[in-house]
C-alpha cells in the first residue's frame, strides 16, 4: 500500500507546489506586532488544510500569544500514534534589498522554491501535511494514527507552548513526536539530529557619566563605558577559547566513544568551508574537532555590541553607555537558569570601577538528547537510507529548538528530528529557499517511516 501512497504524491506534485506557494504567501512574522493578523491567517490556513485532508478534529487553540493548531486522525486505537510538531510562523525578512525576489511571492528557480519560510519551517510542515493526506486518502487502514501540533511562536522562542502542552498533555499523548525543522549535513546525506543545544542569553548594559563627554576634556580621567564593556567581554574566554565563567562546564557528561565515532564520520571539508564563508581560518575550543565544537560543546558568543557615535566620520566623545548581547549554546546537562546566574556573577566580578553595570536575562531553553540507538530513530534511519541510498549521519544540532526539550519532558516520549533542509538554504536570511529534490525525497521518506512504525 505504501507504493500506492508514494505514487499519489508523485501524481499530485504540481498541485502540492501550488498549495505550498499559497502557504508561503502569508507573512506570518510572529515577532512583529503589525503582522499579528497575518500570523493568525497562517494558523487558519493550517486548520483549513487539516479539514481538507479529512482530519476528524482540527481546530485553532488559543494561548497567551499566537495560537496553535491542533488536529488528530485516529484510525486504529491499537496502532502507534505519531505527533507531528512544527511551526507556521517565520522570521522577519530584512534586509529586503538583498532578496532577489519578493520574500512573500514564492518563486521556483533551478528546482528550488524561494520564499521566507520555504525551509524554516513551512516547507517541511507542508510535507507532513501532504504525506498525511496521501496516507489517509489512499489507505483504508493507515499504519499509524496522526496528531498534529503546529505553533505560531517558534521564531520567538515558543514562550507559551510549554504551558499549553502541560495543560493539554492528555490530548497530545502519543508514542513519539516527529519534528522536521532541521537539515541534512550535505546534499544526499540522510541525517538524524538526535540532540539539540540549549540556549541562555543576557544583555549587558554599562553606564558611565550622565551624558556623553568630550574626549579631549574628560578622556583619561573618566572611565569610558566601551572600554569597560570590552574588558568584561574579553574576560569570558581564554586564549584556547575555553569559557572562564565559574562552573560553566560543571554539569557536562563526557561523550561516549560511540558518539565521538559517529561524529567523526560526519565529513566536513574545512578548506571548502573557509572558502564558502570567506574567512581565512576556522576557530574554536582547543582539543575538539569542528563538528564537536559546533554541536556537542557549549559556546559563548557576542551577538551584538554597540555604544557611542555610529555615524559617518568621527565624533570625539566618551559615550554615556555601551551594550552587549550575549548568547550561550548549552549541552546536556547544563541548566539555563544556572548558566544565567553564573554569567551575571562573572559580569559583575569583572566590571571595572567607575561605571554601573546591569545584566538582563532573555532567551532560555534546555538542551535535548535522545540515544541514537533508540528503535524509533533506527527506523527513521532505515526509511532515509531506502530513499536516499546512503548511510545515515547521526549528529547533534548546533542550534536550539527549546520546545523539543519541553515536549520530551512533558510527554515523556522520544522525539525524532527528521530534517530535509540543507545548511546553505539561507534560513533566517535573504533568499531563503528549499530544494525540491528534498521536497520529493523527503515525502517518500516520511511515508516509508510511517509504514515501518506501523510494523511495530
Tab-separated table of C-alpha atoms in Angstrom:
chain	number	residue	atom	x	y	z
A	1	UNK	CA	0.000	0.000	0.000
A	2	UNK	CA	2.852	2.407	0.683
A	3	UNK	CA	3.828	2.338	-3.006
A	4	UNK	CA	0.317	3.486	-3.882
A	5	UNK	CA	0.654	6.325	-1.362
A	6	UNK	CA	4.015	7.353	-2.836
A	7	UNK	CA	2.574	7.297	-6.358
A	8	UNK	CA	-0.288	9.552	-5.199
A	9	UNK	CA	2.296	12.099	-4.042
A	10	UNK	CA	4.070	11.965	-7.397
A	11	UNK	CA	0.826	12.304	-9.338
A	12	UNK	CA	-0.202	15.374	-7.341
A	13	UNK	CA	3.170	17.161	-7.219
A	14	UNK	CA	2.135	20.227	-9.212
A	15	UNK	CA	-0.987	20.732	-7.111
A	16	UNK	CA	1.090	20.410	-3.981
A	17	UNK	CA	3.566	23.047	-5.132
A	18	UNK	CA	0.726	25.450	-5.864
A	19	UNK	CA	-0.705	24.862	-2.387
A	20	UNK	CA	2.708	25.324	-0.788
A	21	UNK	CA	3.045	28.661	-2.548
A	22	UNK	CA	-0.294	29.762	-1.107
A	23	UNK	CA	1.008	28.903	2.379
A	24	UNK	CA	4.279	30.757	1.781
A	25	UNK	CA	2.480	33.915	0.649
A	26	UNK	CA	1.227	34.529	4.195
A	27	UNK	CA	3.628	36.918	6.031
A	28	UNK	CA	3.207	35.213	9.401
A	29	UNK	CA	6.060	37.021	11.156
A	30	UNK	CA	5.431	36.296	14.827
A	31	UNK	CA	7.907	38.820	16.214
A	32	UNK	CA	6.316	41.897	14.614
A	33	UNK	CA	3.046	43.162	16.058
A	34	UNK	CA	1.988	44.613	12.704
A	35	UNK	CA	1.808	41.035	11.397
A	36	UNK	CA	-0.413	39.719	14.184
A	37	UNK	CA	-3.372	39.236	11.833
A	38	UNK	CA	-1.116	37.651	9.206
A	39	UNK	CA	0.157	35.221	11.806
A	40	UNK	CA	-3.428	34.293	12.640
A	41	UNK	CA	-4.020	33.754	8.905
A	42	UNK	CA	-1.145	31.268	8.962
A	43	UNK	CA	-2.936	29.323	11.687
A	44	UNK	CA	-6.220	29.470	9.787
A	45	UNK	CA	-4.529	28.131	6.659
A	46	UNK	CA	-3.212	25.104	8.568
A	47	UNK	CA	-6.594	24.496	10.207
A	48	UNK	CA	-8.356	24.561	6.840
A	49	UNK	CA	-5.755	22.234	5.351
A	50	UNK	CA	-6.317	19.672	8.117
A	51	UNK	CA	-10.055	19.830	7.439
A	52	UNK	CA	-9.439	19.378	3.708
A	53	UNK	CA	-7.258	16.342	4.409
A	54	UNK	CA	-10.065	14.733	6.357
A	55	UNK	CA	-8.895	15.005	9.946
A	56	UNK	CA	-11.565	14.053	12.468
A	57	UNK	CA	-10.633	17.055	14.583
A	58	UNK	CA	-8.900	20.252	13.525
A	59	UNK	CA	-9.019	23.490	15.435
A	60	UNK	CA	-7.192	26.639	16.400
A	61	UNK	CA	-6.482	26.734	20.119
A	62	UNK	CA	-5.622	29.920	21.956
A	63	UNK	CA	-2.501	30.547	24.025
A	64	UNK	CA	-1.335	33.673	25.808
A	65	UNK	CA	0.249	34.688	22.498
A	66	UNK	CA	-0.204	33.455	18.950
A	67	UNK	CA	-2.475	30.392	18.667
A	68	UNK	CA	-1.573	26.793	17.982
A	69	UNK	CA	-3.313	24.481	15.543
A	70	UNK	CA	-4.212	21.018	16.784
A	71	UNK	CA	-5.578	18.131	14.755
A	72	UNK	CA	-5.983	14.392	15.032
A	73	UNK	CA	-6.899	11.419	12.887
A	74	UNK	CA	-7.317	8.210	14.880
A	75	UNK	CA	-7.899	5.228	12.629
A	76	UNK	CA	-6.977	2.364	14.944
A	77	UNK	CA	-6.629	2.599	18.715
A	78	UNK	CA	-4.105	-0.232	18.645
A	79	UNK	CA	-1.808	1.408	16.110
A	80	UNK	CA	1.073	3.700	17.122
A	81	UNK	CA	0.220	7.378	17.380
A	82	UNK	CA	2.558	9.943	15.865
A	83	UNK	CA	2.514	13.580	16.984
A	84	UNK	CA	3.888	15.887	14.281
A	85	UNK	CA	5.227	19.185	15.623
A	86	UNK	CA	6.129	22.213	13.518
A	87	UNK	CA	5.577	25.952	13.247
A	88	UNK	CA	3.778	28.236	10.840
A	89	UNK	CA	5.489	31.455	11.942
A	90	UNK	CA	8.525	32.862	10.137
A	91	UNK	CA	11.397	35.263	10.675
A	92	UNK	CA	11.383	38.919	9.561
A	93	UNK	CA	12.671	39.484	6.033
A	94	UNK	CA	15.080	42.384	6.413
A	95	UNK	CA	17.360	43.407	4.800
A	96	UNK	CA	14.810	43.382	2.000
A	97	UNK	CA	17.158	44.783	-0.644
A	98	UNK	CA	19.274	41.603	-0.519
A	99	UNK	CA	16.407	39.414	-1.768
A	100	UNK	CA	16.456	38.505	-5.455
A	101	UNK	CA	12.669	38.060	-5.415
A	102	UNK	CA	9.936	39.195	-3.043
A	103	UNK	CA	10.041	37.117	0.170
A	104	UNK	CA	6.283	36.502	0.210
A	105	UNK	CA	5.898	35.961	-3.523
A	106	UNK	CA	7.214	32.379	-3.831
A	107	UNK	CA	9.367	31.770	-6.879
A	108	UNK	CA	10.713	28.495	-8.270
A	109	UNK	CA	14.176	28.743	-9.841
A	110	UNK	CA	16.554	25.879	-10.627
A	111	UNK	CA	14.335	23.359	-8.803
A	112	UNK	CA	14.378	25.429	-5.618
A	113	UNK	CA	11.475	27.343	-4.146
A	114	UNK	CA	12.408	30.787	-2.802
A	115	UNK	CA	10.370	32.472	-0.059
A	116	UNK	CA	10.546	33.284	3.619
A	117	UNK	CA	9.603	30.072	5.430
A	118	UNK	CA	10.431	27.833	2.476
A	119	UNK	CA	12.743	25.632	4.549
A	120	UNK	CA	12.078	27.039	8.058
A	121	UNK	CA	9.521	25.664	8.610
A	122	UNK	CA	6.532	25.949	6.314
A	123	UNK	CA	8.007	23.804	3.556
A	124	UNK	CA	8.826	20.980	5.942
A	125	UNK	CA	5.487	21.235	7.784
A	126	UNK	CA	3.702	21.146	4.435
A	127	UNK	CA	5.459	17.873	3.523
A	128	UNK	CA	3.947	16.212	6.580
A	129	UNK	CA	0.502	17.551	5.728
A	130	UNK	CA	0.690	16.101	2.217
A	131	UNK	CA	2.013	12.757	3.465
A	132	UNK	CA	-0.862	12.512	5.932
A	133	UNK	CA	-3.307	13.443	3.181
A	134	UNK	CA	-1.916	10.715	0.927
A	135	UNK	CA	-1.990	8.037	3.635
A	136	UNK	CA	-5.482	8.891	4.837
A	137	UNK	CA	-6.965	9.043	1.344
A	138	UNK	CA	-5.178	6.047	-0.185
A	139	UNK	CA	-5.106	3.531	2.673
A	140	UNK	CA	-8.271	2.307	4.365
A	141	UNK	CA	-6.151	1.057	7.285
A	142	UNK	CA	-3.441	3.683	7.890
A	143	UNK	CA	-0.356	2.261	9.628
A	144	UNK	CA	-0.355	4.951	12.346
A	145	UNK	CA	-2.649	7.446	13.956
A	146	UNK	CA	-1.853	11.116	13.410
A	147	UNK	CA	-1.836	14.055	15.773
A	148	UNK	CA	-0.614	17.491	14.737
A	149	UNK	CA	0.649	20.417	16.807
A	150	UNK	CA	1.657	23.432	14.710
A	151	UNK	CA	2.537	26.588	16.640
A	152	UNK	CA	2.993	30.242	15.775
A	153	UNK	CA	5.771	31.309	18.156
A	154	UNK	CA	8.789	29.110	17.475
A	155	UNK	CA	10.720	32.013	15.984
A	156	UNK	CA	10.331	33.944	19.245
A	157	UNK	CA	11.312	31.038	21.497
A	158	UNK	CA	7.922	29.298	21.975
A	159	UNK	CA	7.197	31.259	25.175
A	160	UNK	CA	3.622	29.999	25.568
A	161	UNK	CA	3.807	26.451	24.238
A	162	UNK	CA	5.180	24.696	27.361
A	163	UNK	CA	2.197	25.916	29.389
A	164	UNK	CA	-0.166	24.845	26.611
A	165	UNK	CA	1.473	21.416	26.335
A	166	UNK	CA	1.277	20.861	30.084
A	167	UNK	CA	-2.409	21.793	30.166
A	168	UNK	CA	-3.174	19.647	27.100
A	169	UNK	CA	-0.810	16.744	27.817
A	170	UNK	CA	-3.601	14.159	27.645
A	171	UNK	CA	-4.740	15.485	24.279
A	172	UNK	CA	-1.166	15.432	22.945
A	173	UNK	CA	-0.405	11.946	24.215
A	174	UNK	CA	1.399	9.908	21.546
A	175	UNK	CA	4.022	7.207	21.094
A	176	UNK	CA	6.568	9.559	19.553
A	177	UNK	CA	6.987	13.104	18.296
A	178	UNK	CA	8.341	13.846	14.817
A	179	UNK	CA	9.922	17.228	14.077
A	180	UNK	CA	11.107	18.328	10.637
A	181	UNK	CA	12.813	21.633	11.358
A	182	UNK	CA	16.441	20.735	10.710
A	183	UNK	CA	18.774	19.900	7.843
A	184	UNK	CA	20.806	17.191	6.171
A	185	UNK	CA	24.537	17.632	6.757
A	186	UNK	CA	25.004	17.783	2.991
A	187	UNK	CA	23.083	17.095	-0.190
A	188	UNK	CA	22.034	13.455	-0.483
A	189	UNK	CA	23.193	12.527	3.030
A	190	UNK	CA	20.423	11.302	5.359
A	191	UNK	CA	20.785	12.977	8.721
A	192	UNK	CA	19.143	12.371	12.064
A	193	UNK	CA	19.617	15.068	14.648
A	194	UNK	CA	19.494	13.171	17.932
A	195	UNK	CA	20.211	16.189	20.115
A	196	UNK	CA	19.951	19.969	20.197
A	197	UNK	CA	21.824	22.572	22.144
A	198	UNK	CA	20.001	24.690	24.675
A	199	UNK	CA	20.149	28.456	24.981
A	200	UNK	CA	20.885	31.103	27.611
A	201	UNK	CA	21.169	34.793	26.797
A	202	UNK	CA	21.893	38.026	28.594
A	203	UNK	CA	22.241	41.710	27.802
A	204	UNK	CA	24.999	43.717	29.484
A	205	UNK	CA	24.465	47.458	29.899
A	206	UNK	CA	27.342	49.645	31.077
A	207	UNK	CA	26.513	53.179	32.214
A	208	UNK	CA	29.125	55.870	32.676
A	209	UNK	CA	28.603	59.608	33.161
A	210	UNK	CA	25.172	61.195	32.994
A	211	UNK	CA	25.778	62.255	29.372
A	212	UNK	CA	28.282	61.835	26.550
A	213	UNK	CA	31.543	63.603	27.432
A	214	UNK	CA	34.067	65.483	25.291
A	215	UNK	CA	37.018	63.122	24.875
A	216	UNK	CA	39.517	65.922	24.917
A	217	UNK	CA	38.204	67.438	28.115
A	218	UNK	CA	37.463	64.234	30.044
A	219	UNK	CA	39.446	61.500	28.253
A	220	UNK	CA	41.979	59.850	30.533
A	221	UNK	CA	40.133	60.957	33.649
A	222	UNK	CA	36.756	59.180	33.398
A	223	UNK	CA	36.034	55.525	32.641
A	224	UNK	CA	34.843	55.007	29.067
A	225	UNK	CA	31.867	52.588	29.117
A	226	UNK	CA	33.009	50.991	25.844
A	227	UNK	CA	36.447	50.247	27.300
A	228	UNK	CA	34.782	48.803	30.404
A	229	UNK	CA	32.488	46.643	28.303
A	230	UNK	CA	35.368	45.360	26.186
A	231	UNK	CA	37.199	44.287	29.353
A	232	UNK	CA	34.144	42.382	30.531
A	233	UNK	CA	33.622	40.684	27.179
A	234	UNK	CA	37.305	39.795	26.884
A	235	UNK	CA	37.182	38.095	30.283
A	236	UNK	CA	34.737	35.425	29.074
A	237	UNK	CA	37.278	33.236	27.207
A	238	UNK	CA	40.954	32.368	27.467
A	239	UNK	CA	43.464	32.027	24.635
A	240	UNK	CA	42.264	28.441	23.978
A	241	UNK	CA	38.656	29.625	23.712
A	242	UNK	CA	37.746	27.890	26.940
A	243	UNK	CA	34.949	29.768	28.719
A	244	UNK	CA	36.085	31.260	32.016
A	245	UNK	CA	32.700	31.562	33.734
A	246	UNK	CA	32.781	29.685	37.031
A	247	UNK	CA	31.019	26.282	36.940
A	248	UNK	CA	30.182	26.728	33.256
A	249	UNK	CA	31.277	23.154	32.416
A	250	UNK	CA	30.195	21.622	35.719
A	251	UNK	CA	27.256	19.506	34.541
A	252	UNK	CA	28.539	18.296	31.170
A	253	UNK	CA	28.962	14.494	30.902
A	254	UNK	CA	31.750	13.030	28.812
A	255	UNK	CA	30.819	11.919	25.308
A	256	UNK	CA	30.607	8.189	24.806
A	257	UNK	CA	33.067	6.661	22.398
A	258	UNK	CA	30.162	5.674	20.131
A	259	UNK	CA	29.111	9.316	19.937
A	260	UNK	CA	32.605	10.540	19.151
A	261	UNK	CA	32.957	7.839	16.491
A	262	UNK	CA	29.605	8.827	14.934
A	263	UNK	CA	30.571	12.498	14.893
A	264	UNK	CA	33.961	11.656	13.393
A	265	UNK	CA	32.155	10.083	10.441
A	266	UNK	CA	30.471	13.412	9.638
A	267	UNK	CA	32.668	14.705	6.838
A	268	UNK	CA	33.479	18.421	6.816
A	269	UNK	CA	35.835	19.852	4.217
A	270	UNK	CA	37.293	22.646	6.338
A	271	UNK	CA	39.159	24.249	3.438
A	272	UNK	CA	35.969	24.374	1.395
A	273	UNK	CA	34.068	25.687	4.399
A	274	UNK	CA	36.570	28.526	4.811
A	275	UNK	CA	36.165	29.408	1.135
A	276	UNK	CA	32.380	29.281	1.381
A	277	UNK	CA	32.363	31.543	4.441
A	278	UNK	CA	35.051	33.871	3.142
A	279	UNK	CA	37.223	33.541	6.262
A	280	UNK	CA	40.984	32.892	6.461
A	281	UNK	CA	40.729	30.374	9.309
A	282	UNK	CA	38.290	28.438	11.492
A	283	UNK	CA	38.460	28.735	15.265
A	284	UNK	CA	37.090	27.253	18.456
A	285	UNK	CA	37.745	25.432	21.702
A	286	UNK	CA	41.104	23.671	21.676
A	287	UNK	CA	41.037	19.880	21.736
A	288	UNK	CA	37.823	19.377	19.770
A	289	UNK	CA	37.003	18.901	16.095
A	290	UNK	CA	34.964	21.434	14.130
A	291	UNK	CA	31.917	19.122	14.235
A	292	UNK	CA	32.231	18.676	18.004
A	293	UNK	CA	32.713	22.408	18.588
A	294	UNK	CA	29.561	23.234	16.661
A	295	UNK	CA	27.301	20.532	18.061
A	296	UNK	CA	28.289	18.882	21.362
A	297	UNK	CA	30.327	21.609	23.061
A	298	UNK	CA	28.828	24.705	24.704
A	299	UNK	CA	29.569	28.169	23.381
A	300	UNK	CA	29.507	31.793	24.441
A	301	UNK	CA	29.166	34.342	21.664
A	302	UNK	CA	28.753	38.107	21.423
A	303	UNK	CA	25.761	38.676	19.140
A	304	UNK	CA	25.808	42.438	19.221
A	305	UNK	CA	27.874	45.229	20.764
A	306	UNK	CA	27.329	48.936	20.466
A	307	UNK	CA	27.864	52.304	22.086
A	308	UNK	CA	28.965	55.791	21.218
A	309	UNK	CA	28.849	57.561	17.878
A	310	UNK	CA	27.850	55.354	14.921
A	311	UNK	CA	27.505	57.855	12.098
A	312	UNK	CA	29.792	58.810	9.253
A	313	UNK	CA	33.072	60.440	10.215
A	314	UNK	CA	34.097	60.854	13.845
A	315	UNK	CA	32.615	62.398	16.960
A	316	UNK	CA	35.116	62.737	19.782
A	317	UNK	CA	33.109	61.600	22.802
A	318	UNK	CA	33.242	59.262	25.739
A	319	UNK	CA	29.802	57.668	25.372
A	320	UNK	CA	27.311	57.654	28.207
A	321	UNK	CA	26.618	53.927	27.778
A	322	UNK	CA	27.564	50.733	25.954
A	323	UNK	CA	25.703	47.446	25.488
A	324	UNK	CA	26.485	43.858	24.519
A	325	UNK	CA	24.156	40.961	23.809
A	326	UNK	CA	25.493	37.509	24.702
A	327	UNK	CA	24.096	34.060	23.989
A	328	UNK	CA	25.371	30.678	25.101
A	329	UNK	CA	24.518	27.423	23.364
A	330	UNK	CA	24.234	24.726	26.005
A	331	UNK	CA	24.630	20.956	26.018
A	332	UNK	CA	23.247	18.272	28.334
A	333	UNK	CA	23.058	18.605	31.338
A	334	UNK	CA	23.612	22.352	31.578
A	335	UNK	CA	20.750	24.261	33.187
A	336	UNK	CA	19.944	27.610	31.520
A	337	UNK	CA	18.881	29.199	34.813
A	338	UNK	CA	22.174	28.244	36.464
A	339	UNK	CA	24.187	29.470	33.484
A	340	UNK	CA	22.451	32.871	33.529
A	341	UNK	CA	23.203	33.158	37.254
A	342	UNK	CA	26.863	32.362	36.670
A	343	UNK	CA	27.106	34.748	33.716
A	344	UNK	CA	25.650	37.524	35.840
A	345	UNK	CA	28.121	36.873	38.657
A	346	UNK	CA	31.003	36.816	36.170
A	347	UNK	CA	29.998	40.148	34.629
A	348	UNK	CA	29.847	41.897	37.997
A	349	UNK	CA	33.084	40.301	39.167
A	350	UNK	CA	34.899	41.607	36.081
A	351	UNK	CA	33.299	45.053	35.875
A	352	UNK	CA	35.798	47.913	36.319
A	353	UNK	CA	35.138	50.563	38.951
A	354	UNK	CA	33.813	53.864	37.702
A	355	UNK	CA	30.794	52.530	35.811
A	356	UNK	CA	27.439	50.980	36.677
A	357	UNK	CA	26.793	47.581	35.135
A	358	UNK	CA	23.451	45.773	34.823
A	359	UNK	CA	22.595	42.348	33.399
A	360	UNK	CA	19.237	41.479	31.875
A	361	UNK	CA	18.444	37.824	31.082
A	362	UNK	CA	16.470	36.904	27.986
A	363	UNK	CA	16.143	33.753	25.815
A	364	UNK	CA	16.468	30.465	27.690
A	365	UNK	CA	15.953	26.882	26.560
A	366	UNK	CA	17.104	23.497	27.753
A	367	UNK	CA	19.293	21.162	25.687
A	368	UNK	CA	17.906	17.858	24.451
A	369	UNK	CA	19.330	14.472	23.528
A	370	UNK	CA	17.868	11.035	22.710
A	371	UNK	CA	20.042	7.896	22.398
A	372	UNK	CA	20.549	7.425	18.676
A	373	UNK	CA	20.188	3.653	19.013
A	374	UNK	CA	16.519	4.044	20.061
A	375	UNK	CA	14.264	1.858	17.847
A	376	UNK	CA	12.185	4.767	16.507
A	377	UNK	CA	15.363	6.557	15.459
A	378	UNK	CA	16.758	3.445	13.802
A	379	UNK	CA	13.510	3.028	11.841
A	380	UNK	CA	13.847	6.640	10.708
A	381	UNK	CA	17.378	5.864	9.510
A	382	UNK	CA	16.085	2.818	7.638
A	383	UNK	CA	13.467	4.935	5.842
A	384	UNK	CA	16.047	7.584	4.933
A	385	UNK	CA	18.507	5.030	3.596
A	386	UNK	CA	15.896	3.275	1.453
A	387	UNK	CA	15.129	6.531	-0.353
A	388	UNK	CA	18.489	8.320	-0.385
A	389	UNK	CA	20.611	5.189	-0.916
A	390	UNK	CA	23.220	6.467	1.520
A	391	UNK	CA	24.208	5.812	5.123
A	392	UNK	CA	22.652	7.991	7.796
A	393	UNK	CA	24.696	10.572	9.681
A	394	UNK	CA	23.873	10.982	13.368
A	395	UNK	CA	24.532	14.457	14.682
A	396	UNK	CA	23.621	16.805	17.459
A	397	UNK	CA	22.318	20.090	16.125
A	398	UNK	CA	24.229	23.233	16.982
A	399	UNK	CA	21.068	25.315	17.123
A	400	UNK	CA	18.207	25.332	19.570
A	401	UNK	CA	14.542	24.385	19.370
A	402	UNK	CA	13.645	24.940	23.041
A	403	UNK	CA	10.223	23.329	22.783
A	404	UNK	CA	11.769	19.960	21.858
A	405	UNK	CA	13.207	19.521	25.350
A	406	UNK	CA	9.891	20.667	26.823
A	407	UNK	CA	7.871	18.157	24.785
A	408	UNK	CA	10.297	15.440	25.842
A	409	UNK	CA	9.803	16.409	29.488
A	410	UNK	CA	6.035	16.863	29.371
A	411	UNK	CA	5.063	13.926	27.134
A	412	UNK	CA	7.918	11.575	28.089
A	413	UNK	CA	8.165	10.027	24.623
A	414	UNK	CA	11.048	10.000	22.117
A	415	UNK	CA	11.389	12.996	19.793
A	416	UNK	CA	12.703	12.200	16.314
A	417	UNK	CA	14.207	15.091	14.358
A	418	UNK	CA	13.957	14.227	10.666
A	419	UNK	CA	15.010	17.307	8.728
A	420	UNK	CA	15.058	17.736	4.955
A	421	UNK	CA	16.599	21.173	4.582
A	422	UNK	CA	20.186	21.899	3.618
A	423	UNK	CA	22.671	24.067	5.531
A	424	UNK	CA	23.012	26.584	2.689
A	425	UNK	CA	19.299	27.325	2.230
A	426	UNK	CA	19.552	30.743	3.898
A	427	UNK	CA	17.095	30.164	6.713
A	428	UNK	CA	16.697	33.427	8.686
A	429	UNK	CA	18.473	35.245	5.833
A	430	UNK	CA	17.625	36.811	2.472
A	431	UNK	CA	16.848	34.399	-0.387
A	432	UNK	CA	15.682	31.584	1.857
A	433	UNK	CA	14.863	28.562	-0.289
A	434	UNK	CA	14.121	24.839	-0.236
A	435	UNK	CA	15.455	22.259	-2.679
A	436	UNK	CA	12.586	20.466	-4.383
A	437	UNK	CA	14.713	17.319	-4.621
A	438	UNK	CA	14.354	17.028	-0.851
A	439	UNK	CA	10.702	18.024	-1.060
A	440	UNK	CA	10.132	14.913	-3.186
A	441	UNK	CA	12.510	12.507	-1.479
A	442	UNK	CA	11.539	13.781	1.944
A	443	UNK	CA	7.883	12.943	1.490
A	444	UNK	CA	8.728	9.456	0.275
A	445	UNK	CA	10.979	9.014	3.311
A	446	UNK	CA	8.187	10.063	5.652
A	447	UNK	CA	5.747	7.648	4.006
A	448	UNK	CA	8.172	4.764	4.410
A	449	UNK	CA	8.804	5.756	8.008
A	450	UNK	CA	5.084	5.682	8.841
A	451	UNK	CA	4.767	2.172	7.461
A	452	UNK	CA	7.854	0.986	9.343
A	453	UNK	CA	6.374	2.368	12.556
A	454	UNK	CA	3.155	0.539	11.791
A	455	UNK	CA	5.017	-2.771	11.732
A	456	UNK	CA	5.960	-2.487	15.412
